[in-house]
mmCIF file of C-alpha atoms in Angstrom:
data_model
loop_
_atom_site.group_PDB
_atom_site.id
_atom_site.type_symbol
_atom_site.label_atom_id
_atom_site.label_comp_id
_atom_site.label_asym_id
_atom_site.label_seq_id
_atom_site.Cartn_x
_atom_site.Cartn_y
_atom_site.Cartn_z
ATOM 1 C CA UNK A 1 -14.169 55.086 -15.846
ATOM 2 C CA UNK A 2 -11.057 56.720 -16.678
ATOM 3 C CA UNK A 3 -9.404 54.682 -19.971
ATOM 4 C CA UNK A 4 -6.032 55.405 -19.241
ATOM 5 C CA UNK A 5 -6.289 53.648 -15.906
ATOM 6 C CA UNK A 6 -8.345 50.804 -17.334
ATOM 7 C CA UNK A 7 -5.017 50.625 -20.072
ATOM 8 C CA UNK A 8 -2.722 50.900 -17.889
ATOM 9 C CA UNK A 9 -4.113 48.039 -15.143
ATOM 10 C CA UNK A 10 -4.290 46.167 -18.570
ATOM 11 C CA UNK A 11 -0.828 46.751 -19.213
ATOM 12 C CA UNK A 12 -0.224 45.642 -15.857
ATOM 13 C CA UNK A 13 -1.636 42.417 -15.918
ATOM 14 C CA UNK A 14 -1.113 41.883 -19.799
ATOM 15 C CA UNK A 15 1.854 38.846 -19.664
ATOM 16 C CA UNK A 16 1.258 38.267 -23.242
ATOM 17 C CA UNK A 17 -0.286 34.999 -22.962
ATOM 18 C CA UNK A 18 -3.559 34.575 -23.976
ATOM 19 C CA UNK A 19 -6.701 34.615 -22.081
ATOM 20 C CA UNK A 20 -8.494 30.822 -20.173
ATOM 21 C CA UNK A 21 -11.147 29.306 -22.433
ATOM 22 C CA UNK A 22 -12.791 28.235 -19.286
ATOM 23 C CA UNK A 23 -13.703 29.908 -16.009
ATOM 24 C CA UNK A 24 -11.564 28.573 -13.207
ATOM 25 C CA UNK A 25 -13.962 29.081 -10.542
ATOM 26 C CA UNK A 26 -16.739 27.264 -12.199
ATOM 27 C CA UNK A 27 -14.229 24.269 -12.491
ATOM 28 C CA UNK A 28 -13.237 24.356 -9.149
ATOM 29 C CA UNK A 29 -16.553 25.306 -7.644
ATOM 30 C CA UNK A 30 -18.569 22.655 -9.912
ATOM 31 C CA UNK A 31 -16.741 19.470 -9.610
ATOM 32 C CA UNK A 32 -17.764 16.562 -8.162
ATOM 33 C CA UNK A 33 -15.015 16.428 -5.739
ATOM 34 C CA UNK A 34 -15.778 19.552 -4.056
ATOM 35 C CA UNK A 35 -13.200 22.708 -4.043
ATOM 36 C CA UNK A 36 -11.571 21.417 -1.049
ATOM 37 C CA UNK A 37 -10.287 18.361 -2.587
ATOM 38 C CA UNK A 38 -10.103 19.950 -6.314
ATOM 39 C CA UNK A 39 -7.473 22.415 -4.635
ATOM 40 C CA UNK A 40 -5.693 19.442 -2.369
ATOM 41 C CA UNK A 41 -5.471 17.253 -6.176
ATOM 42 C CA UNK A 42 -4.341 20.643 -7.663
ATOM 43 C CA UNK A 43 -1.550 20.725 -5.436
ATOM 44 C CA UNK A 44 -0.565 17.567 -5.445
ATOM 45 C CA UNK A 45 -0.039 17.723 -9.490
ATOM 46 C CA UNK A 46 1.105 20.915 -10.114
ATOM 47 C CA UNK A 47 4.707 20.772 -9.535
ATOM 48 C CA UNK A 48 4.764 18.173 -12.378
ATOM 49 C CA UNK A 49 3.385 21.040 -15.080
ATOM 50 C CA UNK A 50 6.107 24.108 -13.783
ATOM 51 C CA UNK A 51 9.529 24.393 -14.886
ATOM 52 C CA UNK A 52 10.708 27.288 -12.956
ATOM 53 C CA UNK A 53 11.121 27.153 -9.362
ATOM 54 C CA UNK A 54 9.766 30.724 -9.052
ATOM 55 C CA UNK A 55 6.423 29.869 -10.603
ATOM 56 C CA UNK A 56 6.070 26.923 -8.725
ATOM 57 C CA UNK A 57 6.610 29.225 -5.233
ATOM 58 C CA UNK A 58 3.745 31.060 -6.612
ATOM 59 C CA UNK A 59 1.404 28.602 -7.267
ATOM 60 C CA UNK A 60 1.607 26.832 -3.873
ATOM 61 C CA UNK A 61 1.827 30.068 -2.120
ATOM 62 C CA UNK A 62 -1.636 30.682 -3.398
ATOM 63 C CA UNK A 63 -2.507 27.320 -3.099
ATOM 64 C CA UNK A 64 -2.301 27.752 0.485
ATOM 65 C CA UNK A 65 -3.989 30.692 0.861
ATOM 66 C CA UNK A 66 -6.877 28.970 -0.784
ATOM 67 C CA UNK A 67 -6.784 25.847 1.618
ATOM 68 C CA UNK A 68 -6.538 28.474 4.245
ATOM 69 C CA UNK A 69 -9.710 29.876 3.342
ATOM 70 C CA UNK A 70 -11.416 26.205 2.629
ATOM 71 C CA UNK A 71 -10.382 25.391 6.711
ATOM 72 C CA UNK A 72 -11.963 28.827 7.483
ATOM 73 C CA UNK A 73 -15.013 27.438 5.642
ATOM 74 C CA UNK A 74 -15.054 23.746 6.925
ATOM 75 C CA UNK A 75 -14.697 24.756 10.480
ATOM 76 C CA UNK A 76 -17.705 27.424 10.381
ATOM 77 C CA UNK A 77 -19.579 23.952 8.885
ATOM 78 C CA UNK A 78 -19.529 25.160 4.878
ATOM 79 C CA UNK A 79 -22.234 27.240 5.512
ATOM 80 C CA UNK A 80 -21.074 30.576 4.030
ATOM 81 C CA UNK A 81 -22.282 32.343 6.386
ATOM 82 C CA UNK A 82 -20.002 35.685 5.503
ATOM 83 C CA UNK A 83 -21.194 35.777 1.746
ATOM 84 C CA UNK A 84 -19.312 34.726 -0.848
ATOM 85 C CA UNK A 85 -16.038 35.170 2.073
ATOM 86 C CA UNK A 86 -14.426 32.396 2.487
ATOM 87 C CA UNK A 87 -15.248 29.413 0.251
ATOM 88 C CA UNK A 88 -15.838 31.482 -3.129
ATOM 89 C CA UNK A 89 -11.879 33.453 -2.351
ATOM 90 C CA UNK A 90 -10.668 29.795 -2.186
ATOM 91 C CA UNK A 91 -12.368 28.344 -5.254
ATOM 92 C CA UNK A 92 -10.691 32.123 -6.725
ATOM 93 C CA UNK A 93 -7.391 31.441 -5.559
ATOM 94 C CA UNK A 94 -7.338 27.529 -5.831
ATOM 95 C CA UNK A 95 -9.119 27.756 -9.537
ATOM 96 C CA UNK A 96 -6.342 30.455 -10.706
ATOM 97 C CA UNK A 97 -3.089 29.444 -8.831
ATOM 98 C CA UNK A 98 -1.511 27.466 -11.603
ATOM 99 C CA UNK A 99 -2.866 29.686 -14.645
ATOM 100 C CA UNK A 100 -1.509 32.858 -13.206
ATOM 101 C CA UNK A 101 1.716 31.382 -11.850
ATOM 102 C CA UNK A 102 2.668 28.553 -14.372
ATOM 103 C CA UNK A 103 4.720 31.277 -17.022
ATOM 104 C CA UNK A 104 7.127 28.305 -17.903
ATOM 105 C CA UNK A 105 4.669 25.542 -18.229
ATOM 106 C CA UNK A 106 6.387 21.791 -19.048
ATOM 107 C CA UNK A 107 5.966 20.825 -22.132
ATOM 108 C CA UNK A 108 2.884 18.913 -23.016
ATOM 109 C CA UNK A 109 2.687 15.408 -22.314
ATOM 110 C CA UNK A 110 0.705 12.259 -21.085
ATOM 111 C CA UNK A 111 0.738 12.541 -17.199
ATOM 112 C CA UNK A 112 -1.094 9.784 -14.957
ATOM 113 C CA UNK A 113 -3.258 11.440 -12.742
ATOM 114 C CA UNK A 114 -3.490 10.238 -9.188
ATOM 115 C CA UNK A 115 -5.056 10.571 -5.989
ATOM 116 C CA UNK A 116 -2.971 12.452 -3.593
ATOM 117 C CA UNK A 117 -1.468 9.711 -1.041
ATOM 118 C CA UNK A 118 -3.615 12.113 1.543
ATOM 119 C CA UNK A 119 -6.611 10.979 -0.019
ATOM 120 C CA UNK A 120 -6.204 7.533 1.200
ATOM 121 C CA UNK A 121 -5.083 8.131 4.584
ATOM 122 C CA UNK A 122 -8.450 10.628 5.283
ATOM 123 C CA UNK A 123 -10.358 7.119 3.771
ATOM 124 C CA UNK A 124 -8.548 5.582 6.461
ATOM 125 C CA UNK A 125 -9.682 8.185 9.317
ATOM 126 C CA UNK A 126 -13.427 7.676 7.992
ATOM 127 C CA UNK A 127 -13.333 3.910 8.503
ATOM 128 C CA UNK A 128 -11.118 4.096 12.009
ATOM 129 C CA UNK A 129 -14.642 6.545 13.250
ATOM 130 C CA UNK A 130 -17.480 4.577 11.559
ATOM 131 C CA UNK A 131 -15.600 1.521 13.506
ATOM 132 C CA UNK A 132 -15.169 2.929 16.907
ATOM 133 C CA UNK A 133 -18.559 4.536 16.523
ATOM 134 C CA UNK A 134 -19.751 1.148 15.879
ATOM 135 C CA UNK A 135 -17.977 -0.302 19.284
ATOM 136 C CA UNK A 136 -19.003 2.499 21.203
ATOM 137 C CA UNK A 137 -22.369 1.413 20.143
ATOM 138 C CA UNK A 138 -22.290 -2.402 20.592
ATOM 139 C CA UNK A 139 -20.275 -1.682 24.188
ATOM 140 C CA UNK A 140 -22.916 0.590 25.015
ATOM 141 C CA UNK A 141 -25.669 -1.803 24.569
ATOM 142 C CA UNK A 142 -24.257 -4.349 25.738
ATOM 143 C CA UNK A 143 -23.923 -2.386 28.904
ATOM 144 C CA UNK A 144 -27.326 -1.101 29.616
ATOM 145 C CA UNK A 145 -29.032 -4.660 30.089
ATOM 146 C CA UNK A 146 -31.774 -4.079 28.071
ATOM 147 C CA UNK A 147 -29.931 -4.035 25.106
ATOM 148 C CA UNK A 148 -31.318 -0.603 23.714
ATOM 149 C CA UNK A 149 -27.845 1.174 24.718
ATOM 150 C CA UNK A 150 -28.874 4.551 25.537
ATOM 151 C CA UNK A 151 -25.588 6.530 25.389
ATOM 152 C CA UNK A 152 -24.718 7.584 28.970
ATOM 153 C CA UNK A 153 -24.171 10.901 29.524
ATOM 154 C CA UNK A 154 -20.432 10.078 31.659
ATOM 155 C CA UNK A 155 -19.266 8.035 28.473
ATOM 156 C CA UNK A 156 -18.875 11.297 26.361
ATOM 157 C CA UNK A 157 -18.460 11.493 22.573
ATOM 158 C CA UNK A 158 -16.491 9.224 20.559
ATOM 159 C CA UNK A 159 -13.004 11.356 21.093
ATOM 160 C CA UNK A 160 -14.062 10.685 25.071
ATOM 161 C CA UNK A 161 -14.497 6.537 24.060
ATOM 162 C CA UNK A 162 -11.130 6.696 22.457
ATOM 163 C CA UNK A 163 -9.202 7.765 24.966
ATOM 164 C CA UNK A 164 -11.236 7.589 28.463
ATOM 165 C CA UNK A 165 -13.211 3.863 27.872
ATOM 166 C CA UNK A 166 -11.470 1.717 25.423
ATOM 167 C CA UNK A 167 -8.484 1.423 26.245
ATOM 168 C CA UNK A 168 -10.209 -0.035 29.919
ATOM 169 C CA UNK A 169 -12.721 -2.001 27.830
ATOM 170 C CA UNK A 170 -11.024 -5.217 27.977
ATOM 171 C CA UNK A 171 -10.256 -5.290 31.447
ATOM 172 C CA UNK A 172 -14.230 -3.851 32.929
ATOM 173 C CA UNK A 173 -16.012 -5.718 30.342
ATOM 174 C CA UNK A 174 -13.443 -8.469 28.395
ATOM 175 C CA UNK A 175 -16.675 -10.968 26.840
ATOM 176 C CA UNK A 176 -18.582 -7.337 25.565
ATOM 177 C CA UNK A 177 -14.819 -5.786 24.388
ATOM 178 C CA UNK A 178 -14.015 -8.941 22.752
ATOM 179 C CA UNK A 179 -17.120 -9.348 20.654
ATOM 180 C CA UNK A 180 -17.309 -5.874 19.903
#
């Protein structure tokens, strides 16, 4: 390798601040809260540790790259399945946003950490399906007369339940709908 390239893409990159002590990608790729919602808690802080609206633009502009990448990855079912392409360039992007961006950090001080508000309303959408995945099941049973409730192949998946069956529930089956 050429060392006047290597010093001058050091150069380039050289803001005069010195280097992590910790490897953001094993942060964000190691921590019990996954990188998807490491990156979504990431965002939802960050604007409280920038002081310059230009390094804040940065940091969320990367930001959502990375959660652009972590959809890419949830909706191919986290498997991977391109290499390292696309969950390790969001734990990259999502692990680095803030140290690369943040040149005019706030001034240290005691913060309360929070979950995002989003947090609680995905809780919500897990206990609204286990729910209505519970109905479907009891309405289901209750409808097959032997009590096993064999899911019927013209009832659908839940998505189909919610908006094809139970809003009719009460009025085909009102003792089954009302119990369930």
């Amino acid at each position: 390798s050429d060392p006047t390239i290597s010093d001058a893409v050091r150069r380039a990159w050289d803001d005069g601040r010195p280097p992590l002590l910790f490897d953001p990608d094993r942060v964000l790729s190691t921590i019990e809260m996954g990188p998807d919602a490491g990156t979504s808690f990431v965002s939802y802080h960050c604007p409280d540790f920038h002081t310059d609206p230009t390094d804040l633009d940065g940091t969320i502009g990367t930001l959502s790259d990375a959660a652009v990448f972590l959809d890419r990855s949830m909706r191919a079912g986290g498997s991977g399945s391109d290499g390292p392409y696309p969950t390790d360039y969001a734990v990259a992007l999502g692990g680095r946003a803030v140290a690369v961006f943040n040149r005019n950090p706030a001034p240290p001080r005691f913060r309360k950490l929070t979950a995002p508000e989003s947090y609680g309303v995905m809780r919500k959408e897990r206990e609204n399906a286990r729910r209505l995945v519970g109905i479907r099941g009891r309405l289901l049973a209750s409808s097959s007369g032997d009590g096993g409730g064999a899911p019927r192949p013209s009832v659908g998946g839940l998505a189909e339940f919610v908006t094809d069956v139970l809003p009719h529930a009460r009025i085909v089956r009102p003792g089954d709908a009302d119990r369930a």
